[in-house]
Coordinates of C-alpha atoms (C1' of nucleotides) in Angstrom, one line a residue:
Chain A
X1201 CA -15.9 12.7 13.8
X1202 CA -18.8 10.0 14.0
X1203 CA -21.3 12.3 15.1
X1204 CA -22.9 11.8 12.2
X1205 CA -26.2 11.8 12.0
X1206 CA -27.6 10.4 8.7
X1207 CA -27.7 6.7 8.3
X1208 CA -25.3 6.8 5.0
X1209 CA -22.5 9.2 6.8
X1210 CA -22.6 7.3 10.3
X1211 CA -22.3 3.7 8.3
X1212 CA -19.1 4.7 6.1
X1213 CA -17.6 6.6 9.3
X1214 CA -18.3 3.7 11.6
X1215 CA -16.9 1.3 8.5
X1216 CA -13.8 2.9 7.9
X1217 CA -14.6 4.6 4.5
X1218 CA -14.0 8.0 5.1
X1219 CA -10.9 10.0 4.6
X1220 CA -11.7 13.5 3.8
X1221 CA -15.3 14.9 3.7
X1222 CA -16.1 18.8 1.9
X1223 CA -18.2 19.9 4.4
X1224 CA -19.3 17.3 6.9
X1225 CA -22.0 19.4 8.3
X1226 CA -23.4 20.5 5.7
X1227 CA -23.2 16.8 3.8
X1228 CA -24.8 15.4 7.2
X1229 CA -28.1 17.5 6.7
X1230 CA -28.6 17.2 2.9
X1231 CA -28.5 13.5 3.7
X1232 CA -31.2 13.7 6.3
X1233 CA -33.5 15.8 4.1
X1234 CA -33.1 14.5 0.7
X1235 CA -32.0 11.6 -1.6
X1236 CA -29.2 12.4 -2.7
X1237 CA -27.6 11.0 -5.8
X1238 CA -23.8 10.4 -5.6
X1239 CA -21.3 9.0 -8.2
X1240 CA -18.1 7.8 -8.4
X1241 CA -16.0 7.4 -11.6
X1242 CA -14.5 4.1 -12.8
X1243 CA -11.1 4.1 -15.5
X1244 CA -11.8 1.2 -18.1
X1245 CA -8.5 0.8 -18.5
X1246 CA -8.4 -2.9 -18.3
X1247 CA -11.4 -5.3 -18.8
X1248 CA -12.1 -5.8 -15.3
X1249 CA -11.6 -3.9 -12.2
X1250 CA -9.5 -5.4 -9.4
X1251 CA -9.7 -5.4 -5.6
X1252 CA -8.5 -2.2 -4.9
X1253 CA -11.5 -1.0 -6.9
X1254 CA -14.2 -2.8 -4.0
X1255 CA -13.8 -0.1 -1.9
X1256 CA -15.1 2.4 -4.3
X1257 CA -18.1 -0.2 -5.6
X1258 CA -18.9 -0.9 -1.3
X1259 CA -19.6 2.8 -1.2
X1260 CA -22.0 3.0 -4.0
X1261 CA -23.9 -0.1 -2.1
X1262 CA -24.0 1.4 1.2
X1263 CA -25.4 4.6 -0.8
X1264 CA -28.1 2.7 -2.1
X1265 CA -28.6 0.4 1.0
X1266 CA -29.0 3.7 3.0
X1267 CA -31.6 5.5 0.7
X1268 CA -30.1 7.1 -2.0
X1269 CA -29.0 6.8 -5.2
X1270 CA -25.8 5.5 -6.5
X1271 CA -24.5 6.2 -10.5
X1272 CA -21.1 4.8 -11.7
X1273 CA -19.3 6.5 -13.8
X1274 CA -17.4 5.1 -16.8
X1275 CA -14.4 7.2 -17.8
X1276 CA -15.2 6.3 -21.1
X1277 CA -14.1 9.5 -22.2
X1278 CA -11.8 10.7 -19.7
X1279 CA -10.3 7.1 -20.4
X1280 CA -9.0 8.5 -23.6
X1281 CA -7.0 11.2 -21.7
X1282 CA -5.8 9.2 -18.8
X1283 CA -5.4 10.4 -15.3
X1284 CA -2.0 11.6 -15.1
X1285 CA -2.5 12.2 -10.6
X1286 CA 0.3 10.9 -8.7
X1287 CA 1.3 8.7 -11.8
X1288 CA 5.0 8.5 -12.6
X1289 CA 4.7 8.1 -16.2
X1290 CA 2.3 9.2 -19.1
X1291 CA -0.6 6.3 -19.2
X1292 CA -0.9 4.5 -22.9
X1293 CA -3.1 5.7 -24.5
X1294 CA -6.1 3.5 -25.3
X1295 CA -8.1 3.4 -28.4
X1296 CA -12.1 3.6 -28.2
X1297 CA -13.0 -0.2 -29.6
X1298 CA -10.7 -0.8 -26.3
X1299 CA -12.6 1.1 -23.9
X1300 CA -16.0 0.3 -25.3
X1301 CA -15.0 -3.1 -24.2
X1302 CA -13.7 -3.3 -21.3
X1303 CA -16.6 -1.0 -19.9
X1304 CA -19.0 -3.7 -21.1
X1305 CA -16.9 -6.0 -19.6
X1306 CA -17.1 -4.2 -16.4
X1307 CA -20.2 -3.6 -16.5
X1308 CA -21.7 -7.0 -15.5
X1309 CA -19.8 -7.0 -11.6
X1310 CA -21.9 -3.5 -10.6
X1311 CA -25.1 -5.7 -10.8
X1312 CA -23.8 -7.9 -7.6
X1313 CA -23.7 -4.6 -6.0
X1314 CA -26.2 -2.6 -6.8
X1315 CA -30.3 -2.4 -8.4
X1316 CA -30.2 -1.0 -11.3
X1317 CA -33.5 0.3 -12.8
X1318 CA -35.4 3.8 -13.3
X1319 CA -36.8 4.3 -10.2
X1320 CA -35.8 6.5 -7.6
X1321 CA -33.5 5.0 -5.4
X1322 CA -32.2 2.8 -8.5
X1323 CA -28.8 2.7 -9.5
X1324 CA -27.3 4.1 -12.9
X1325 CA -24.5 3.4 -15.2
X1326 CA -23.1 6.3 -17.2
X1327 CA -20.4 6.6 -19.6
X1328 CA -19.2 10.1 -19.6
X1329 CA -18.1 9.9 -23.5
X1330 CA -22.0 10.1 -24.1
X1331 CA -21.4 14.6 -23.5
X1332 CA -17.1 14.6 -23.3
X1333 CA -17.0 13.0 -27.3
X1334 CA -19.3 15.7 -28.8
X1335 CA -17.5 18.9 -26.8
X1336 CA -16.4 21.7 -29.2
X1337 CA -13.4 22.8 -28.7
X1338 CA -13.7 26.2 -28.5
X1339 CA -17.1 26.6 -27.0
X1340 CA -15.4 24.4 -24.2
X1341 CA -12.6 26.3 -23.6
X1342 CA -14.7 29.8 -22.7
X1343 CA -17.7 28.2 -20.8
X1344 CA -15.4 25.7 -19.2
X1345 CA -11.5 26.7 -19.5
X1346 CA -12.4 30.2 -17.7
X1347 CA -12.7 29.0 -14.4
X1348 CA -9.5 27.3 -13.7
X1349 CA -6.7 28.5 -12.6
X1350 CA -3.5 27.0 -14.4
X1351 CA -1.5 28.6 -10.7
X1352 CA -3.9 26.6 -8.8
X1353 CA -4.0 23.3 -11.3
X1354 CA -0.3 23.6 -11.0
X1355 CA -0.1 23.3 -7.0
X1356 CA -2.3 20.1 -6.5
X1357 CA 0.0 17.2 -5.2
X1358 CA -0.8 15.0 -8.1
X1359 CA 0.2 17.4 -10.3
X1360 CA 3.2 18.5 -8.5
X1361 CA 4.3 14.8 -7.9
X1362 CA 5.2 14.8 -11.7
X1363 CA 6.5 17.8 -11.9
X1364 CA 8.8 17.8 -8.9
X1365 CA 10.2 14.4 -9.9
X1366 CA 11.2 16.4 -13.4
X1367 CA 9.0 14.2 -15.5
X1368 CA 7.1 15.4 -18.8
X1369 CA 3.1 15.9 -18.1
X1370 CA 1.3 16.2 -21.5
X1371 CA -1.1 18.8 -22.1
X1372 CA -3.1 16.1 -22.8
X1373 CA -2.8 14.8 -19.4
X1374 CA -3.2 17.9 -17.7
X1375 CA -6.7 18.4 -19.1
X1376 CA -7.7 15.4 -17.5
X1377 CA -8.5 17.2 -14.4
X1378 CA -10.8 19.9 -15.9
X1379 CA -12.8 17.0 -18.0
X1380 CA -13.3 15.3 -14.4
X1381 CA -14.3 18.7 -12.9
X1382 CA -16.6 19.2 -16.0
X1383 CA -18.7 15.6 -15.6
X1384 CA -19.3 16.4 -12.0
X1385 CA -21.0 19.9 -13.6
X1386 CA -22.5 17.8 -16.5
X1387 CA -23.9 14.4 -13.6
X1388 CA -25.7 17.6 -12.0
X1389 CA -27.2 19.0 -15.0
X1390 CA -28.6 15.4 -16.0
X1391 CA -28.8 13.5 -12.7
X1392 CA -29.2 16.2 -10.3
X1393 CA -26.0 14.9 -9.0
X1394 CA -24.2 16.8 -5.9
X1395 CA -22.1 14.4 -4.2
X1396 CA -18.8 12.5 -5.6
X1397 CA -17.0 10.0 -3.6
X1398 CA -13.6 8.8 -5.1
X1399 CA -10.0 7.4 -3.2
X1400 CA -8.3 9.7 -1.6
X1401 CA -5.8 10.4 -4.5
X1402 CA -9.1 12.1 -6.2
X1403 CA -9.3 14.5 -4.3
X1404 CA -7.7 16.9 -6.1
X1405 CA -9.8 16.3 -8.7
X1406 CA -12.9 16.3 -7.1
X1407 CA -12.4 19.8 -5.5
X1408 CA -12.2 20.9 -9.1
X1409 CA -15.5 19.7 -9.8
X1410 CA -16.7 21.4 -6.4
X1411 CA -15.0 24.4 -7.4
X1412 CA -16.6 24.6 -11.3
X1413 CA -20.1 23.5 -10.1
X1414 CA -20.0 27.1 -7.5
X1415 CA -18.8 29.2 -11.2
X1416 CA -21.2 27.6 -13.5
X1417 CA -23.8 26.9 -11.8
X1418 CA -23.7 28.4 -8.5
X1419 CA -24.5 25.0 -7.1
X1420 CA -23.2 23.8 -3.7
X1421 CA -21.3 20.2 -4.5
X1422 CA -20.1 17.8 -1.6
X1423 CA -17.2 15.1 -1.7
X1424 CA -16.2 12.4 0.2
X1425 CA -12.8 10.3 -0.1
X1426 CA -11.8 6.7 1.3
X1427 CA -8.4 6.2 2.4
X1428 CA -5.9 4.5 0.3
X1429 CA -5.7 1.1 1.3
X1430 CA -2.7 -0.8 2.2
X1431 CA -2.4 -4.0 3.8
X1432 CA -0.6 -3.6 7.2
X1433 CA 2.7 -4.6 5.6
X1434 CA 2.5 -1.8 3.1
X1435 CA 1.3 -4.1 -0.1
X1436 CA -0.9 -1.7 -2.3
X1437 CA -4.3 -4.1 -2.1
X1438 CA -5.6 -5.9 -5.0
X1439 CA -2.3 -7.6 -6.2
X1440 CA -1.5 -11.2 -5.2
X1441 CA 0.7 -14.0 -5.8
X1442 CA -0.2 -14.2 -9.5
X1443 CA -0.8 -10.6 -10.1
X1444 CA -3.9 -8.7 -10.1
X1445 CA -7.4 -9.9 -7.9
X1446 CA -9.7 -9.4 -10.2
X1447 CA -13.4 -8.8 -9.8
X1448 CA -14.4 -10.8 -13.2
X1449 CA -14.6 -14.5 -12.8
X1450 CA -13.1 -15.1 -16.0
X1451 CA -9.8 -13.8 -14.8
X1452 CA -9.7 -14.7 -11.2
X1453 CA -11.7 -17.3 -10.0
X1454 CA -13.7 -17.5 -7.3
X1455 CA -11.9 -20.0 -5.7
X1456 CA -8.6 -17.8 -5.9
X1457 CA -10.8 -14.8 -5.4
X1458 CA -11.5 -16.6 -2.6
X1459 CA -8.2 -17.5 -1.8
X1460 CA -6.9 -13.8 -1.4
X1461 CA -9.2 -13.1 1.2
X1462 CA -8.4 -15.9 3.1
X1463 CA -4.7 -14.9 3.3
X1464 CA -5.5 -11.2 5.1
X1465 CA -3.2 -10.7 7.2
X1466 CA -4.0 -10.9 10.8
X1467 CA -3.8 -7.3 11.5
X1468 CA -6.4 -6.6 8.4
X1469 CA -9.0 -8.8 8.9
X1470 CA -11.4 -6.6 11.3
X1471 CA -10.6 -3.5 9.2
X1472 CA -11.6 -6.1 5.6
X1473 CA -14.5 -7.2 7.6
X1474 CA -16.4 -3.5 8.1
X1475 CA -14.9 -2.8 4.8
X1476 CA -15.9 -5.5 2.2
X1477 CA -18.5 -7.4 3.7
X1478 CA -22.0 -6.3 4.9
X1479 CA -21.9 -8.1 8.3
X1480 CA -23.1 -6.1 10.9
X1481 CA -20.5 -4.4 13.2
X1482 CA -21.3 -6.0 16.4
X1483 CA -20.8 -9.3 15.2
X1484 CA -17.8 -8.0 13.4
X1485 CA -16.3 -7.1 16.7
X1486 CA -17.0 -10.7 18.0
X1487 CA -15.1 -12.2 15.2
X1488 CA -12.4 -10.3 15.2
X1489 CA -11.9 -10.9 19.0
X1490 CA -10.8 -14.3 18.2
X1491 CA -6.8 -14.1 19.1
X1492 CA -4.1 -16.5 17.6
X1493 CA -4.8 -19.5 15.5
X1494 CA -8.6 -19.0 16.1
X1495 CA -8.7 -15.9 13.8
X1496 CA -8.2 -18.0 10.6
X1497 CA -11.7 -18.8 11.2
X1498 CA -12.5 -15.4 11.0
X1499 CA -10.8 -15.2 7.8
X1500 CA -12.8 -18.0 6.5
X1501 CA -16.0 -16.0 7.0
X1502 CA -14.2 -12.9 5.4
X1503 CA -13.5 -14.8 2.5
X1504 CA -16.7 -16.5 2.1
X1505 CA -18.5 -13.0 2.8
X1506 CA -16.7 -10.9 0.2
X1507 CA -17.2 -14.0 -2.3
X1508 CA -20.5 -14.3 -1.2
X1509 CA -21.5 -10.7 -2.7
X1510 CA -19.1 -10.6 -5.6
X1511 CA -20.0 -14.1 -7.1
X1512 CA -23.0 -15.5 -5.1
X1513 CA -23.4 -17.4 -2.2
X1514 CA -23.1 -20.7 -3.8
X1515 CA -19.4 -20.0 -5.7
X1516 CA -18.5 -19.2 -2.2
X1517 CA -19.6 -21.6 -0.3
X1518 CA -18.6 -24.4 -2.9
X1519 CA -14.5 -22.4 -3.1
X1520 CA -14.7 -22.2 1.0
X1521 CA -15.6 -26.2 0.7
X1522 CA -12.4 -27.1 -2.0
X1523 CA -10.1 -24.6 0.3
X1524 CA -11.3 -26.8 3.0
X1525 CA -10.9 -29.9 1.5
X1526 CA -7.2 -29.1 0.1
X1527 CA -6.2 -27.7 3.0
X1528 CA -7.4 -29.1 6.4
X1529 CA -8.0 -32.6 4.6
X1530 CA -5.0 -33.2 1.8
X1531 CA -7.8 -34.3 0.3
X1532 CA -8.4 -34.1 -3.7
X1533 CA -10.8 -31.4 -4.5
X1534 CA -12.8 -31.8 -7.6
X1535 CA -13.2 -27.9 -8.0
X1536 CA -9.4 -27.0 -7.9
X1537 CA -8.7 -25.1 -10.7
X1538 CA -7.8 -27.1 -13.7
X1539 CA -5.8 -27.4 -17.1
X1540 CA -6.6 -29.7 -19.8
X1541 CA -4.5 -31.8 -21.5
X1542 CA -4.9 -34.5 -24.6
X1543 CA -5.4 -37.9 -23.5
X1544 CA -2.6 -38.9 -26.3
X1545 CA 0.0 -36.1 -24.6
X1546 CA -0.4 -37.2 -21.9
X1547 CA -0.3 -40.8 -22.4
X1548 CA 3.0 -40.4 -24.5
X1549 CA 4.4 -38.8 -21.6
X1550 CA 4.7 -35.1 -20.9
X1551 CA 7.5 -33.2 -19.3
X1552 CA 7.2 -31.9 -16.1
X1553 CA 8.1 -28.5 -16.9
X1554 CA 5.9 -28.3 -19.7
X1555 CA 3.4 -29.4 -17.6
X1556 CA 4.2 -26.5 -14.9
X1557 CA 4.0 -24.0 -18.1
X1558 CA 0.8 -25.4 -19.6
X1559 CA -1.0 -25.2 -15.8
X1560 CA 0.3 -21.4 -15.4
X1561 CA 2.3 -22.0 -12.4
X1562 CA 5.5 -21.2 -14.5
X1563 CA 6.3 -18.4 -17.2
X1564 CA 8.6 -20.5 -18.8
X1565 CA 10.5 -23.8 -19.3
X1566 CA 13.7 -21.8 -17.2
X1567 CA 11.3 -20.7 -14.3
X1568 CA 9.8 -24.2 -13.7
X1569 CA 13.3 -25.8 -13.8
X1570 CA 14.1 -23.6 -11.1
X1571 CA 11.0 -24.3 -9.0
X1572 CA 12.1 -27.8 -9.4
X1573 CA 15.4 -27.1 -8.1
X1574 CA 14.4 -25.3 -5.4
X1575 CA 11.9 -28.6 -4.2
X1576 CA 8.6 -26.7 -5.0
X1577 CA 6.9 -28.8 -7.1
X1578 CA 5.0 -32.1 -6.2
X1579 CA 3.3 -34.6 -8.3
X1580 CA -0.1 -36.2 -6.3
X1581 CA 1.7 -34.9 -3.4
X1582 CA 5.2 -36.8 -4.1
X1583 CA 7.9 -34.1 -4.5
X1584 CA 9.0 -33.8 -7.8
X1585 CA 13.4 -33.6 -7.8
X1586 CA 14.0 -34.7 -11.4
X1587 CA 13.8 -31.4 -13.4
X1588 CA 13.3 -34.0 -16.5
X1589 CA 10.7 -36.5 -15.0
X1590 CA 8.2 -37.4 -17.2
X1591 CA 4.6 -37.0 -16.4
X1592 CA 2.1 -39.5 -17.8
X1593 CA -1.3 -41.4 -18.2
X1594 CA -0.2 -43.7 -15.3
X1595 CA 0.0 -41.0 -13.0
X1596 CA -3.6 -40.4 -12.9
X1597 CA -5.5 -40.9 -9.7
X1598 CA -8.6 -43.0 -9.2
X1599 CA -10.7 -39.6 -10.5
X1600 CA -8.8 -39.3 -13.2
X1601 CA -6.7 -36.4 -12.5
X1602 CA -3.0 -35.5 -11.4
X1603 CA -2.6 -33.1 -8.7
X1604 CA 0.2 -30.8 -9.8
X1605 CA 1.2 -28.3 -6.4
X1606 CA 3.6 -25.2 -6.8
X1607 CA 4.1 -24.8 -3.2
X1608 CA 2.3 -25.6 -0.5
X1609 CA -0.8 -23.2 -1.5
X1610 CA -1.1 -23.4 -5.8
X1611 CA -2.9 -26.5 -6.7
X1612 CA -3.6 -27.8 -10.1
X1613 CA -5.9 -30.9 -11.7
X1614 CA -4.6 -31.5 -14.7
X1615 CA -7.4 -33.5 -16.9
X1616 CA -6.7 -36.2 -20.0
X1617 CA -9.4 -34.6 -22.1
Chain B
rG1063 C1' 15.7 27.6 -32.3
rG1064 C1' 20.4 27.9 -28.7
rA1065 C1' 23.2 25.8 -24.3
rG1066 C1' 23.6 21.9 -20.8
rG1067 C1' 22.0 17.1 -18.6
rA1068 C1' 19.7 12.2 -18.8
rG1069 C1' 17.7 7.2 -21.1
rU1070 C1' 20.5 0.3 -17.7
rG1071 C1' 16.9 -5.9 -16.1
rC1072 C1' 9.6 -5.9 -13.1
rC1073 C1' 10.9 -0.9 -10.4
rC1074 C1' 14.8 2.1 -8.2
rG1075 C1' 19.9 2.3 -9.0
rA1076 C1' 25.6 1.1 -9.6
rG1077 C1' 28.7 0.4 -13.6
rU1078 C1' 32.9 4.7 -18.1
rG1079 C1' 36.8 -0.7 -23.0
rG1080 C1' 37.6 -7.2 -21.3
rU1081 C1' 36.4 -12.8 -15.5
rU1082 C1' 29.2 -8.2 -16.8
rA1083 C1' 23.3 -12.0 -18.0
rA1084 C1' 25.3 -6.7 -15.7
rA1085 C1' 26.8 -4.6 -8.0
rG1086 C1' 23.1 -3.1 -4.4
rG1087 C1' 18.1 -2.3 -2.8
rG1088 C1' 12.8 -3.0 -3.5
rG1089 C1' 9.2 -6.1 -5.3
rA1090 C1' 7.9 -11.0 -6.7
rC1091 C1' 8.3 -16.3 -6.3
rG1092 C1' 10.1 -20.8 -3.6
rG1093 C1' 12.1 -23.0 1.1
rA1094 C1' 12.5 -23.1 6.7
rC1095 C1' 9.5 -21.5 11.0
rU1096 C1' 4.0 -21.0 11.8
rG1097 C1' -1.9 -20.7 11.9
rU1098 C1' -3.1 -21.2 4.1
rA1099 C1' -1.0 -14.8 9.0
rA1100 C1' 2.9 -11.3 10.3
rA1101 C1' 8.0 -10.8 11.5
rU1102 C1' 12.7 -13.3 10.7
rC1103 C1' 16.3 -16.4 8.1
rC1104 C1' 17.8 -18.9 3.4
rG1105 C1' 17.4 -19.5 -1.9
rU1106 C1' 15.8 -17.9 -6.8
rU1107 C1' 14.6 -13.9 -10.1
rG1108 C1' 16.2 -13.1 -19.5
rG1109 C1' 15.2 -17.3 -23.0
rC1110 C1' 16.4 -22.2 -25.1
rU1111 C1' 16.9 -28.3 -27.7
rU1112 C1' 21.5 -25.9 -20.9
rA1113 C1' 29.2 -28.9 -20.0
rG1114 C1' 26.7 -25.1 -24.9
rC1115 C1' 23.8 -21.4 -27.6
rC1116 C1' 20.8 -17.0 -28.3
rU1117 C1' 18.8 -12.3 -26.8
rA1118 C1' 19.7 -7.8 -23.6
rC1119 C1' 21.9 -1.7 -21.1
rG1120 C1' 16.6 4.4 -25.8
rU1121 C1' 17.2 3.4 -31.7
rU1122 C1' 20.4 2.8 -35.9
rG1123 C1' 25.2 2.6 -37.6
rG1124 C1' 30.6 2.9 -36.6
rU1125 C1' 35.6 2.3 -34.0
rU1126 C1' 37.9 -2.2 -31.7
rC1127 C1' 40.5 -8.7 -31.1
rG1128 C1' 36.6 -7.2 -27.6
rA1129 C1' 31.5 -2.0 -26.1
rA1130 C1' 26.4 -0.9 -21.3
rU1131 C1' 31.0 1.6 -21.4
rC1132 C1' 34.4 5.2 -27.1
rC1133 C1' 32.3 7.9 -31.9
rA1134 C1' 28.1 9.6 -35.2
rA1135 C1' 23.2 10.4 -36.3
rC1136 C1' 18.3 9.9 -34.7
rC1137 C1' 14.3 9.4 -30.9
rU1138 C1' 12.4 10.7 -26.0
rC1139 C1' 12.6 13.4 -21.4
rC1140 C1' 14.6 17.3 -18.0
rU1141 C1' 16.8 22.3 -16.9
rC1142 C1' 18.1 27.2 -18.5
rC1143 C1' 17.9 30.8 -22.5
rA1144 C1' 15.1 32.6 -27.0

RNA sequence: GGAGGAGUGCCCGAGUGGUUAAAGGGGACGGACUGUAAAUCCGUUGGCUUAGCCUACGUUGGUUCGAAUCCAACCUCCUCCA
């Protein structure tokens, strides 16, 4: 299995990346001889990607790190179809000012990844609307719609999934797979593309695309999947106490980004390490021989490394510092994450569980009265057991902020502004 | 177009006229134990101006003292037939 010989296939194999590879051999040599260029396609369904996304974006950078040359794919068209594989239900439909954002707003995390530019080696964005928009129906449908096989279509496992579980796929949906097929033909045609990497759950689709590129073109296409990643415990990765991890700073922090790494579980952390970070595997090893208490350590430097390369080395060095200070000190950290609130509010006096629903550790008024109940909540440290008490002005420490904990881990300042 | 079946809380899934804000499970959150881990155990899990009130079982009406439960129409999905 790792008797790969090309720099890019013996990294991913040695790291963990590879689930399922077309033709290993033959994918072994053509990255010895050439430089290949190899995409993977992003959904802009939401205005940033999340954590279960790094894997795919890792892949791309070892691409370019080992020679060749890495294009992302935005589904900016395909996003208007939706990728109905091993989905239970029919995704929304999203409307084009929607997806023209949130690919610009993805757009800006690729750059901590990868060197973009017009050179060789130099990374590309594409958004496949640019040749899926203009198709013609008809034209489509004979150059295109010939080569598949509704028999075969109807026999892929992300297909069946729906079907079996007696829930309505949409025509609509069910093209989905020939437009993806179609952009791997089309990447070729423009980029000289031949390779497509993608989770394993693409795989179906990305056969499709081998398949069309032999009809059309009589091209020879390679793929390569990752496995879909679980934490040991079975939790799909990229969610986390407060929902999704993800990659823009505007939604998650770095200090919570931060945060999520630091709470791998045990079991995880070597596999994380080859994964997200670009530390090199003998030193991995070394860190992950650390046994009992000493792996949180480890952790620390998993956290700080994946930080490092999404954010900068300076957000992570400055979260790992307030995650230090909070935790291993009790101390106040000035960087917490932190809600603003009037000077006269607060002065007047502020309920508690307002306070909980202002700072986002609470949905509502009912869900912070429970945390109350249930001895969650602390004040500067002092457990709060009156679901009335009243915060105010006096509360505020010698830096001018009250702590406000949900738990032992969620920490908020909250600031008379 | 015809015949039959289904639509319940974040998800799955019970419930066929009243003590049902709706069993059970999952997930999530909190607590205990720990190492900011896992496993385990306990608690919570619609909203509000909370001894009360409001909203909720596909949608809209109806029957009834009272409906998630009965009736009608509509919407959506599934299966078979055309």
């Amino acid at each position: 299995m790792s008797g790969f010989k090309s720099d890019f296939l013996r990294t991913l194999s040695e790291r963990g990346f590879i689930h399922q590879v077309s033709d290993e051999t033959g994918l072994d040599t053509l990255f010895q001889k050439e430089i290949v260029t190899g995409y993977i396609g992003f959904d802009p369904t939401a205005s940033s990607l999340h954590a279960g996304s790094l894997i795919q974006i890792m892949m791309l950078h070892w691409l370019q790190q080992t020679g060749h040359r890495p294009i992302a794919l935005m589904g900016g068209g395909t996003g208007m179809v939706g990728d109905p594989s091993f989905k239970d239900e029919a995704r929304k439909l999203m409307t084009e000012e929607t997806i023209a954002g949130n690919i610009e707003s993805i757009k800006r995390c690729f750059s901590q990844y990868l060197t973009f530019g017009d050179g060789l080696r130099d990374a590309v964005m594409v958004n496949n609307a640019d040749w899926l928009r203009g198709l013609n129906y008809l034209e489509f449908l004979r150059d295109v719609g010939q080569h598949f096989s509704v028999n075969r279509m109807l026999s892929f496992d992300s297909v069946k999934l729906r079907l079996d579980r007696e829930q309505s796929l949409s025509f609509l949906e069910f093209n989905y797979m020939i437009l993806q097929a179609y952009d791997f033909v089309e990447l070729h045609k423009r980029y000289g593309v031949t390779f497509q990497m993608g989770g394993s759950d693409q795989w179906g689709n990305i056969i499709n695309g081998i398949d069309l590129g032999h009809r059309m073109l009589d091209a020879q296409f390679y793929a390569l999947t990752s496995p879909l990643l679980t934490t040991s415990s079975g939790a799909k990765m990229g969610k986390s106490a407060t929902g999704a991890v993800w990659l823009n700073a505007d939604l998650v922090s770095p200090y919570a980004f931060w945060q999520y790494w630091r709470n791998t579980e045990d079991a995880d952390v070597e596999r994380f390490l080859k994964l997200y970070t670009t530390l090199p595997l003998g030193e991995i090893t070394r860190l992950a021989a650390l046994g009992g208490s000493e792996i949180n350590e480890t952790k620390k430097i998993l956290a700080t490394e994946v930080t490092a390369l999404l954010h900068g080395r300076n957000a992570a060095e400055e979260a790992a510092e307030t995650a230090r200070k909070t935790f291993e000190e009790g101390a106040l950290a000035e960087n917490l994450p932190s809600v603003e609130i009037p000077r006269d509010t607060l002065h007047a006096g502020m309920g508690v569980q307002a306070l909980l629903v202002q700072a986002g550790l609470a949905a509502s008024n009912g869900e912070a009265r429970r945390h109350i109940q249930g001895g969650a909540v602390r004040i500067n440290d002092e457990p709060v057991k009156d679901e009335r008490a009243v915060v105010s002005a006096d509360q505020l420490t010698g830096e001018g902020v009250i702590k406000l904990s949900l738990g032992r881990k969620k920490h908020i300042l909250v600031r008379a502004v």
